[in-house]
């Protein structure tokens, strides 16, 4: 957008830090995903924010995988996350892992034990939850809290050595059991997990908790601005407590509102349910809000970056209308998509005064939105064509400017035709339409002097290819399925995917993967990843207009 935008609150903080010389004017951010799932559009907002700020202020961004839970992590997720970040147009300064710091984090834990600020607790998780008290009642200390420094060091070393089974002991920070912030009531720092880690193998059987590993990893990397979503506001005090007691680099955490978007869910747990229960094909199903799903559907990196820029950064939660995301991709594809003709609901049309067996070559621009049209392609034209069934009306209404008995229209890039007759089957369905053409009305060489109000698309019956066309709509029928009564899956849209067989112009047989195409008058489409020479498959990215909102209002 051309107008100058005001600074968001994080940019104001950074500019003040630069002005005062804090951190020597450095800006170093990080994007810290857990490698236990696929990234979604909410992560894209965080990616654009962290990498965008670093770019704007000549800083750096680390890609750091928070791989502290070996049970849920996989290298498959690591690779998909890297692919998504690069696809969005960003490159990280350093690829790092929380597991890179396991030895140092262990040493930090021993430092806190020696300071009397951490202890080994043998309580069960249920007992610990009870001992923490409630928001209105303070917690109660147990006998393990008074263990000596020496005893705690020995027990913690024994935990590391694998002498205890999972769940037998944990390491807790000794902070304040009466704190109004429940997270400061002696939070867990380490738990025992005898599980193989995707990077460290079987070296460790104790793993740090997120709240302990997060701030310390930031500090080790000397992150200047650690950006988190609002649910981590209450975690900030613990983040700062660990850094203060360890006397390490003072990274600072700042919180912004996460992305909530209509007609979808962002919860990783709920998205996993949709995949595991077969409601969608996989994580990259084009109906999913995952970056891989949006990419497969035909969304572009530019459209997602533009969307993230438009929604901005705020301190308060809000709900973003998915139609804004759809607007961004329409705007982008309108400028970049090549125009092609495809008939999704075909009916045959015969031009009775066109020579049988004759084929003519018409020319169509690739993109009329670009000066010069970005070149074009040849389109075969013949006596028998397919047109859209909706482009013919047996009894035309007053303002119907397409084809009907006695009516004239222009065939896109070809001739003006006039309907002379039609045939119906026993059920009353139109099976063939008979027209005549004006031989002197060819597009670009029209000397007929006849003006018509309507133009329709077509394909030559003898030359058209068949393709499977997948028409995607919104995954849910309601704006906020997570806040409705009952199971969120009850609100899935049964018509979120409709599959049709279409006739397409021959040029689309060599459609480019990842390229956007406008099927003239029908919408924007892209080749599916599973498309092949023996079976072409196109996914609809978005309709030409926002038809959903209009339908919802009715």
PDB file of N, CA, C and O in Angstrom, residues 300-365:
ATOM      1  N   UNK A 300      -0.357 -17.362  -2.978  1.00  0.00           N
ATOM      2  CA  UNK A 300       1.018 -16.955  -3.265  1.00  0.00           C
ATOM      3  C   UNK A 300       1.679 -16.387  -2.017  1.00  0.00           C
ATOM      4  O   UNK A 300       0.985 -15.881  -1.127  1.00  0.00           O
ATOM      5  N   UNK A 301       2.995 -16.438  -1.949  1.00  0.00           N
ATOM      6  CA  UNK A 301       3.683 -15.807  -0.805  1.00  0.00           C
ATOM      7  C   UNK A 301       3.330 -14.326  -0.674  1.00  0.00           C
ATOM      8  O   UNK A 301       3.114 -13.828   0.433  1.00  0.00           O
ATOM      9  N   UNK A 302       3.256 -13.647  -1.805  1.00  0.00           N
ATOM     10  CA  UNK A 302       2.952 -12.209  -1.773  1.00  0.00           C
ATOM     11  C   UNK A 302       1.586 -11.948  -1.156  1.00  0.00           C
ATOM     12  O   UNK A 302       1.414 -11.011  -0.360  1.00  0.00           O
ATOM     13  N   UNK A 303       0.594 -12.767  -1.503  1.00  0.00           N
ATOM     14  CA  UNK A 303      -0.753 -12.543  -0.980  1.00  0.00           C
ATOM     15  C   UNK A 303      -0.806 -12.747   0.532  1.00  0.00           C
ATOM     16  O   UNK A 303      -1.508 -12.015   1.241  1.00  0.00           O
ATOM     17  N   UNK A 304      -0.054 -13.711   1.041  1.00  0.00           N
ATOM     18  CA  UNK A 304      -0.054 -13.965   2.484  1.00  0.00           C
ATOM     19  C   UNK A 304       0.719 -12.867   3.217  1.00  0.00           C
ATOM     20  O   UNK A 304       0.299 -12.398   4.280  1.00  0.00           O
ATOM     21  N   UNK A 305       1.819 -12.423   2.656  1.00  0.00           N
ATOM     22  CA  UNK A 305       2.559 -11.309   3.267  1.00  0.00           C
ATOM     23  C   UNK A 305       1.703 -10.042   3.276  1.00  0.00           C
ATOM     24  O   UNK A 305       1.696  -9.288   4.250  1.00  0.00           O
ATOM     25  N   UNK A 306       0.987  -9.807   2.177  1.00  0.00           N
ATOM     26  CA  UNK A 306       0.117  -8.637   2.088  1.00  0.00           C
ATOM     27  C   UNK A 306      -0.996  -8.716   3.134  1.00  0.00           C
ATOM     28  O   UNK A 306      -1.335  -7.727   3.788  1.00  0.00           O
ATOM     29  N   UNK A 307      -1.567  -9.891   3.299  1.00  0.00           N
ATOM     30  CA  UNK A 307      -2.605 -10.112   4.312  1.00  0.00           C
ATOM     31  C   UNK A 307      -2.070  -9.801   5.703  1.00  0.00           C
ATOM     32  O   UNK A 307      -2.703  -9.072   6.485  1.00  0.00           O
ATOM     33  N   UNK A 308      -0.889 -10.329   6.021  1.00  0.00           N
ATOM     34  CA  UNK A 308      -0.293 -10.098   7.341  1.00  0.00           C
ATOM     35  C   UNK A 308       0.008  -8.611   7.547  1.00  0.00           C
ATOM     36  O   UNK A 308      -0.127  -8.093   8.661  1.00  0.00           O
ATOM     37  N   UNK A 309       0.398  -7.937   6.484  1.00  0.00           N
ATOM     38  CA  UNK A 309       0.669  -6.502   6.577  1.00  0.00           C
ATOM     39  C   UNK A 309      -0.624  -5.725   6.829  1.00  0.00           C
ATOM     40  O   UNK A 309      -0.662  -4.791   7.634  1.00  0.00           O
ATOM     41  N   UNK A 310      -1.705  -6.128   6.171  1.00  0.00           N
ATOM     42  CA  UNK A 310      -2.974  -5.413   6.299  1.00  0.00           C
ATOM     43  C   UNK A 310      -3.598  -5.586   7.684  1.00  0.00           C
ATOM     44  O   UNK A 310      -4.189  -4.646   8.217  1.00  0.00           O
ATOM     45  N   UNK A 311      -3.497  -6.777   8.267  1.00  0.00           N
ATOM     46  CA  UNK A 311      -4.147  -6.994   9.569  1.00  0.00           C
ATOM     47  C   UNK A 311      -3.372  -6.324  10.695  1.00  0.00           C
ATOM     48  O   UNK A 311      -3.940  -6.003  11.741  1.00  0.00           O
ATOM     49  N   UNK A 312      -2.083  -6.073  10.493  1.00  0.00           N
ATOM     50  CA  UNK A 312      -1.299  -5.320  11.462  1.00  0.00           C
ATOM     51  C   UNK A 312      -0.996  -6.098  12.738  1.00  0.00           C
ATOM     52  O   UNK A 312      -1.309  -7.282  12.885  1.00  0.00           O
ATOM     53  N   UNK A 313      -0.384  -5.389  13.674  1.00  0.00           N
ATOM     54  CA  UNK A 313       0.021  -5.961  14.959  1.00  0.00           C
ATOM     55  C   UNK A 313      -0.688  -5.190  16.060  1.00  0.00           C
ATOM     56  O   UNK A 313      -0.604  -3.966  16.128  1.00  0.00           O
ATOM     57  N   UNK A 314      -1.399  -5.899  16.922  1.00  0.00           N
ATOM     58  CA  UNK A 314      -2.173  -5.244  17.980  1.00  0.00           C
ATOM     59  C   UNK A 314      -1.919  -5.911  19.323  1.00  0.00           C
ATOM     60  O   UNK A 314      -1.312  -6.980  19.406  1.00  0.00           O
ATOM     61  N   UNK A 315      -2.381  -5.250  20.397  1.00  0.00           N
ATOM     62  CA  UNK A 315      -2.243  -5.792  21.747  1.00  0.00           C
ATOM     63  C   UNK A 315      -3.510  -6.500  22.211  1.00  0.00           C
ATOM     64  O   UNK A 315      -3.512  -7.134  23.260  1.00  0.00           O
ATOM     65  N   UNK A 316      -4.593  -6.362  21.445  1.00  0.00           N
ATOM     66  CA  UNK A 316      -5.868  -6.956  21.836  1.00  0.00           C
ATOM     67  C   UNK A 316      -6.311  -7.989  20.812  1.00  0.00           C
ATOM     68  O   UNK A 316      -6.137  -7.813  19.612  1.00  0.00           O
ATOM     69  N   UNK A 317      -6.926  -9.080  21.318  1.00  0.00           N
ATOM     70  CA  UNK A 317      -7.402 -10.134  20.439  1.00  0.00           C
ATOM     71  C   UNK A 317      -8.560  -9.618  19.581  1.00  0.00           C
ATOM     72  O   UNK A 317      -9.395  -8.831  20.040  1.00  0.00           O
ATOM     73  N   UNK A 318      -8.607 -10.049  18.334  1.00  0.00           N
ATOM     74  CA  UNK A 318      -9.738  -9.739  17.471  1.00  0.00           C
ATOM     75  C   UNK A 318      -9.904 -10.850  16.447  1.00  0.00           C
ATOM     76  O   UNK A 318      -9.060 -11.730  16.326  1.00  0.00           O
ATOM     77  N   UNK A 319     -11.028 -10.820  15.748  1.00  0.00           N
ATOM     78  CA  UNK A 319     -11.329 -11.844  14.748  1.00  0.00           C
ATOM     79  C   UNK A 319     -11.223 -11.225  13.364  1.00  0.00           C
ATOM     80  O   UNK A 319     -11.889 -10.238  13.052  1.00  0.00           O
ATOM     81  N   UNK A 320     -10.349 -11.796  12.529  1.00  0.00           N
ATOM     82  CA  UNK A 320     -10.143 -11.292  11.177  1.00  0.00           C
ATOM     83  C   UNK A 320     -11.032 -12.076  10.211  1.00  0.00           C
ATOM     84  O   UNK A 320     -11.070 -13.310  10.254  1.00  0.00           O
ATOM     85  N   UNK A 321     -11.726 -11.355   9.353  1.00  0.00           N
ATOM     86  CA  UNK A 321     -12.601 -11.989   8.367  1.00  0.00           C
ATOM     87  C   UNK A 321     -11.755 -12.639   7.276  1.00  0.00           C
ATOM     88  O   UNK A 321     -10.889 -12.004   6.685  1.00  0.00           O
ATOM     89  N   UNK A 322     -12.015 -13.921   7.018  1.00  0.00           N
ATOM     90  CA  UNK A 322     -11.250 -14.650   6.005  1.00  0.00           C
ATOM     91  C   UNK A 322     -11.406 -14.017   4.619  1.00  0.00           C
ATOM     92  O   UNK A 322     -10.556 -14.210   3.736  1.00  0.00           O
ATOM     93  N   UNK A 323     -12.467 -13.231   4.429  1.00  0.00           N
ATOM     94  CA  UNK A 323     -12.655 -12.579   3.126  1.00  0.00           C
ATOM     95  C   UNK A 323     -11.524 -11.599   2.824  1.00  0.00           C
ATOM     96  O   UNK A 323     -11.245 -11.317   1.655  1.00  0.00           O
ATOM     97  N   UNK A 324     -10.838 -11.092   3.859  1.00  0.00           N
ATOM     98  CA  UNK A 324      -9.679 -10.223   3.620  1.00  0.00           C
ATOM     99  C   UNK A 324      -8.537 -11.022   3.007  1.00  0.00           C
ATOM    100  O   UNK A 324      -7.858 -10.546   2.086  1.00  0.00           O
ATOM    101  N   UNK A 325      -8.323 -12.245   3.488  1.00  0.00           N
ATOM    102  CA  UNK A 325      -7.298 -13.119   2.899  1.00  0.00           C
ATOM    103  C   UNK A 325      -7.657 -13.429   1.444  1.00  0.00           C
ATOM    104  O   UNK A 325      -6.795 -13.401   0.560  1.00  0.00           O
ATOM    105  N   UNK A 326      -8.934 -13.690   1.199  1.00  0.00           N
ATOM    106  CA  UNK A 326      -9.384 -13.982  -0.167  1.00  0.00           C
ATOM    107  C   UNK A 326      -9.228 -12.751  -1.060  1.00  0.00           C
ATOM    108  O   UNK A 326      -8.879 -12.875  -2.239  1.00  0.00           O
ATOM    109  N   UNK A 327      -9.477 -11.583  -0.508  1.00  0.00           N
ATOM    110  CA  UNK A 327      -9.284 -10.347  -1.266  1.00  0.00           C
ATOM    111  C   UNK A 327      -7.827 -10.203  -1.696  1.00  0.00           C
ATOM    112  O   UNK A 327      -7.527  -9.837  -2.836  1.00  0.00           O
ATOM    113  N   UNK A 328      -6.915 -10.510  -0.776  1.00  0.00           N
ATOM    114  CA  UNK A 328      -5.475 -10.358  -1.063  1.00  0.00           C
ATOM    115  C   UNK A 328      -5.030 -11.290  -2.189  1.00  0.00           C
ATOM    116  O   UNK A 328      -4.225 -10.895  -3.042  1.00  0.00           O
ATOM    117  N   UNK A 329      -5.549 -12.518  -2.199  1.00  0.00           N
ATOM    118  CA  UNK A 329      -5.124 -13.429  -3.268  1.00  0.00           C
ATOM    119  C   UNK A 329      -5.792 -13.042  -4.588  1.00  0.00           C
ATOM    120  O   UNK A 329      -5.171 -13.151  -5.654  1.00  0.00           O
ATOM    121  N   UNK A 330      -7.028 -12.549  -4.546  1.00  0.00           N
ATOM    122  CA  UNK A 330      -7.658 -12.077  -5.794  1.00  0.00           C
ATOM    123  C   UNK A 330      -6.855 -10.931  -6.397  1.00  0.00           C
ATOM    124  O   UNK A 330      -6.621 -10.884  -7.607  1.00  0.00           O
ATOM    125  N   UNK A 331      -6.469  -9.976  -5.547  1.00  0.00           N
ATOM    126  CA  UNK A 331      -5.717  -8.826  -6.020  1.00  0.00           C
ATOM    127  C   UNK A 331      -4.406  -9.263  -6.676  1.00  0.00           C
ATOM    128  O   UNK A 331      -4.009  -8.739  -7.712  1.00  0.00           O
ATOM    129  N   UNK A 332      -3.738 -10.221  -6.059  1.00  0.00           N
ATOM    130  CA  UNK A 332      -2.450 -10.680  -6.576  1.00  0.00           C
ATOM    131  C   UNK A 332      -2.632 -11.453  -7.884  1.00  0.00           C
ATOM    132  O   UNK A 332      -1.946 -11.191  -8.881  1.00  0.00           O
ATOM    133  N   UNK A 333      -3.571 -12.403  -7.885  1.00  0.00           N
ATOM    134  CA  UNK A 333      -3.746 -13.235  -9.074  1.00  0.00           C
ATOM    135  C   UNK A 333      -4.333 -12.451 -10.248  1.00  0.00           C
ATOM    136  O   UNK A 333      -4.059 -12.781 -11.404  1.00  0.00           O
ATOM    137  N   UNK A 334      -5.114 -11.431  -9.961  1.00  0.00           N
ATOM    138  CA  UNK A 334      -5.636 -10.610 -11.050  1.00  0.00           C
ATOM    139  C   UNK A 334      -4.495  -9.990 -11.863  1.00  0.00           C
ATOM    140  O   UNK A 334      -4.595  -9.816 -13.079  1.00  0.00           O
ATOM    141  N   UNK A 335      -3.379  -9.709 -11.186  1.00  0.00           N
ATOM    142  CA  UNK A 335      -2.226  -9.102 -11.852  1.00  0.00           C
ATOM    143  C   UNK A 335      -1.293 -10.135 -12.479  1.00  0.00           C
ATOM    144  O   UNK A 335      -0.544  -9.821 -13.393  1.00  0.00           O
ATOM    145  N   UNK A 336      -1.308 -11.359 -11.949  1.00  0.00           N
ATOM    146  CA  UNK A 336      -0.282 -12.327 -12.355  1.00  0.00           C
ATOM    147  C   UNK A 336      -0.805 -13.577 -13.063  1.00  0.00           C
ATOM    148  O   UNK A 336      -0.052 -14.247 -13.769  1.00  0.00           O
ATOM    149  N   UNK A 337      -2.089 -13.907 -12.863  1.00  0.00           N
ATOM    150  CA  UNK A 337      -2.616 -15.170 -13.407  1.00  0.00           C
ATOM    151  C   UNK A 337      -2.816 -15.078 -14.917  1.00  0.00           C
ATOM    152  O   UNK A 337      -3.310 -14.070 -15.429  1.00  0.00           O
ATOM    153  N   UNK A 338      -2.446 -16.138 -15.619  1.00  0.00           N
ATOM    154  CA  UNK A 338      -2.708 -16.218 -17.049  1.00  0.00           C
ATOM    155  C   UNK A 338      -4.161 -16.622 -17.267  1.00  0.00           C
ATOM    156  O   UNK A 338      -4.692 -17.494 -16.561  1.00  0.00           O
ATOM    157  N   UNK A 339      -4.784 -16.016 -18.279  1.00  0.00           N
ATOM    158  CA  UNK A 339      -6.178 -16.309 -18.596  1.00  0.00           C
ATOM    159  C   UNK A 339      -6.271 -17.522 -19.515  1.00  0.00           C
ATOM    160  O   UNK A 339      -5.537 -17.626 -20.497  1.00  0.00           O
ATOM    161  N   UNK A 340      -7.169 -18.409 -19.158  1.00  0.00           N
ATOM    162  CA  UNK A 340      -7.427 -19.595 -19.963  1.00  0.00           C
ATOM    163  C   UNK A 340      -8.926 -19.902 -19.927  1.00  0.00           C
ATOM    164  O   UNK A 340      -9.639 -19.429 -19.053  1.00  0.00           O
ATOM    165  N   UNK A 341      -9.385 -20.711 -20.883  1.00  0.00           N
ATOM    166  CA  UNK A 341     -10.800 -21.061 -20.930  1.00  0.00           C
ATOM    167  C   UNK A 341     -11.004 -22.511 -20.502  1.00  0.00           C
ATOM    168  O   UNK A 341     -10.286 -23.413 -20.928  1.00  0.00           O
ATOM    169  N   UNK A 342     -11.985 -22.701 -19.647  1.00  0.00           N
ATOM    170  CA  UNK A 342     -12.353 -24.033 -19.175  1.00  0.00           C
ATOM    171  C   UNK A 342     -13.868 -24.049 -18.992  1.00  0.00           C
ATOM    172  O   UNK A 342     -14.444 -23.099 -18.467  1.00  0.00           O
ATOM    173  N   UNK A 343     -14.504 -25.120 -19.432  1.00  0.00           N
ATOM    174  CA  UNK A 343     -15.957 -25.251 -19.314  1.00  0.00           C
ATOM    175  C   UNK A 343     -16.248 -26.314 -18.261  1.00  0.00           C
ATOM    176  O   UNK A 343     -15.921 -27.493 -18.451  1.00  0.00           O
ATOM    177  N   UNK A 344     -16.865 -25.898 -17.154  1.00  0.00           N
ATOM    178  CA  UNK A 344     -17.043 -26.782 -16.008  1.00  0.00           C
ATOM    179  C   UNK A 344     -18.345 -27.571 -16.045  1.00  0.00           C
ATOM    180  O   UNK A 344     -18.450 -28.645 -15.456  1.00  0.00           O
ATOM    181  N   UNK A 345     -19.357 -27.027 -16.719  1.00  0.00           N
ATOM    182  CA  UNK A 345     -20.651 -27.724 -16.842  1.00  0.00           C
ATOM    183  C   UNK A 345     -21.053 -27.654 -18.310  1.00  0.00           C
ATOM    184  O   UNK A 345     -21.845 -26.799 -18.722  1.00  0.00           O
ATOM    185  N   UNK A 346     -20.521 -28.553 -19.134  1.00  0.00           N
ATOM    186  CA  UNK A 346     -20.582 -28.366 -20.594  1.00  0.00           C
ATOM    187  C   UNK A 346     -21.908 -28.764 -21.245  1.00  0.00           C
ATOM    188  O   UNK A 346     -22.593 -29.692 -20.809  1.00  0.00           O
ATOM    189  N   UNK A 347     -22.228 -28.032 -22.288  1.00  0.00           N
ATOM    190  CA  UNK A 347     -23.280 -28.423 -23.221  1.00  0.00           C
ATOM    191  C   UNK A 347     -22.721 -28.153 -24.618  1.00  0.00           C
ATOM    192  O   UNK A 347     -21.996 -27.170 -24.832  1.00  0.00           O
ATOM    193  N   UNK A 348     -23.028 -29.041 -25.575  1.00  0.00           N
ATOM    194  CA  UNK A 348     -22.439 -28.908 -26.916  1.00  0.00           C
ATOM    195  C   UNK A 348     -23.138 -27.811 -27.722  1.00  0.00           C
ATOM    196  O   UNK A 348     -24.360 -27.648 -27.652  1.00  0.00           O
ATOM    197  N   UNK A 349     -22.329 -27.073 -28.469  1.00  0.00           N
ATOM    198  CA  UNK A 349     -22.824 -26.042 -29.366  1.00  0.00           C
ATOM    199  C   UNK A 349     -22.261 -26.308 -30.757  1.00  0.00           C
ATOM    200  O   UNK A 349     -21.051 -26.505 -30.912  1.00  0.00           O
ATOM    201  N   UNK A 350     -23.135 -26.318 -31.761  1.00  0.00           N
ATOM    202  CA  UNK A 350     -22.730 -26.583 -33.142  1.00  0.00           C
ATOM    203  C   UNK A 350     -22.961 -25.325 -33.977  1.00  0.00           C
ATOM    204  O   UNK A 350     -24.058 -24.756 -33.973  1.00  0.00           O
ATOM    205  N   UNK A 351     -21.916 -24.882 -34.682  1.00  0.00           N
ATOM    206  CA  UNK A 351     -22.034 -23.715 -35.573  1.00  0.00           C
ATOM    207  C   UNK A 351     -22.361 -24.248 -36.960  1.00  0.00           C
ATOM    208  O   UNK A 351     -21.491 -24.768 -37.680  1.00  0.00           O
ATOM    209  N   UNK A 352     -23.625 -24.147 -37.325  1.00  0.00           N
ATOM    210  CA  UNK A 352     -24.128 -24.844 -38.516  1.00  0.00           C
ATOM    211  C   UNK A 352     -23.554 -24.315 -39.826  1.00  0.00           C
ATOM    212  O   UNK A 352     -23.459 -25.068 -40.816  1.00  0.00           O
ATOM    213  N   UNK A 353     -23.171 -23.029 -39.868  1.00  0.00           N
ATOM    214  CA  UNK A 353     -22.646 -22.486 -41.127  1.00  0.00           C
ATOM    215  C   UNK A 353     -21.122 -22.391 -41.128  1.00  0.00           C
ATOM    216  O   UNK A 353     -20.527 -21.651 -41.910  1.00  0.00           O
ATOM    217  N   UNK A 354     -20.483 -23.149 -40.228  1.00  0.00           N
ATOM    218  CA  UNK A 354     -19.017 -23.221 -40.215  1.00  0.00           C
ATOM    219  C   UNK A 354     -18.632 -24.549 -40.862  1.00  0.00           C
ATOM    220  O   UNK A 354     -19.221 -25.598 -40.563  1.00  0.00           O
ATOM    221  N   UNK A 355     -17.636 -24.545 -41.751  1.00  0.00           N
ATOM    222  CA  UNK A 355     -17.302 -25.762 -42.505  1.00  0.00           C
ATOM    223  C   UNK A 355     -16.936 -26.946 -41.612  1.00  0.00           C
ATOM    224  O   UNK A 355     -16.170 -26.809 -40.652  1.00  0.00           O
ATOM    225  N   UNK A 356     -17.500 -28.102 -41.932  1.00  0.00           N
ATOM    226  CA  UNK A 356     -17.157 -29.319 -41.188  1.00  0.00           C
ATOM    227  C   UNK A 356     -15.703 -29.679 -41.446  1.00  0.00           C
ATOM    228  O   UNK A 356     -15.202 -29.546 -42.564  1.00  0.00           O
ATOM    229  N   UNK A 357     -15.025 -30.135 -40.400  1.00  0.00           N
ATOM    230  CA  UNK A 357     -13.637 -30.564 -40.524  1.00  0.00           C
ATOM    231  C   UNK A 357     -12.632 -29.436 -40.527  1.00  0.00           C
ATOM    232  O   UNK A 357     -11.413 -29.685 -40.530  1.00  0.00           O
ATOM    233  N   UNK A 358     -13.101 -28.198 -40.528  1.00  0.00           N
ATOM    234  CA  UNK A 358     -12.168 -27.061 -40.550  1.00  0.00           C
ATOM    235  C   UNK A 358     -11.745 -26.688 -39.135  1.00  0.00           C
ATOM    236  O   UNK A 358     -12.539 -26.732 -38.201  1.00  0.00           O
ATOM    237  N   UNK A 359     -10.465 -26.347 -38.985  1.00  0.00           N
ATOM    238  CA  UNK A 359      -9.940 -25.850 -37.708  1.00  0.00           C
ATOM    239  C   UNK A 359      -9.266 -24.514 -37.952  1.00  0.00           C
ATOM    240  O   UNK A 359      -8.508 -24.363 -38.916  1.00  0.00           O
ATOM    241  N   UNK A 360      -9.545 -23.588 -37.080  1.00  0.00           N
ATOM    242  CA  UNK A 360      -8.979 -22.250 -37.192  1.00  0.00           C
ATOM    243  C   UNK A 360      -8.239 -21.940 -35.893  1.00  0.00           C
ATOM    244  O   UNK A 360      -8.613 -22.432 -34.826  1.00  0.00           O
ATOM    245  N   UNK A 361      -7.206 -21.145 -35.984  1.00  0.00           N
ATOM    246  CA  UNK A 361      -6.433 -20.793 -34.799  1.00  0.00           C
ATOM    247  C   UNK A 361      -6.751 -19.364 -34.367  1.00  0.00           C
ATOM    248  O   UNK A 361      -6.579 -18.420 -35.144  1.00  0.00           O
ATOM    249  N   UNK A 362      -7.232 -19.245 -33.138  1.00  0.00           N
ATOM    250  CA  UNK A 362      -7.495 -17.937 -32.551  1.00  0.00           C
ATOM    251  C   UNK A 362      -6.348 -17.581 -31.606  1.00  0.00           C
ATOM    252  O   UNK A 362      -5.602 -18.462 -31.150  1.00  0.00           O
ATOM    253  N   UNK A 363      -6.244 -16.308 -31.274  1.00  0.00           N
ATOM    254  CA  UNK A 363      -5.178 -15.868 -30.367  1.00  0.00           C
ATOM    255  C   UNK A 363      -5.803 -15.284 -29.101  1.00  0.00           C
ATOM    256  O   UNK A 363      -6.762 -14.511 -29.160  1.00  0.00           O
ATOM    257  N   UNK A 364      -5.250 -15.679 -27.952  1.00  0.00           N
ATOM    258  CA  UNK A 364      -5.714 -15.135 -26.680  1.00  0.00           C
ATOM    259  C   UNK A 364      -4.548 -14.618 -25.858  1.00  0.00           C
ATOM    260  O   UNK A 364      -3.517 -15.286 -25.740  1.00  0.00           O
ATOM    261  N   UNK A 365      -4.699 -13.421 -25.312  1.00  0.00           N
ATOM    262  CA  UNK A 365      -3.650 -12.863 -24.447  1.00  0.00           C
ATOM    263  C   UNK A 365      -3.516 -13.686 -23.171  1.00  0.00           C
ATOM    264  O   UNK A 365      -4.494 -14.224 -22.661  1.00  0.00           O
TER     265      UNK A 365
END
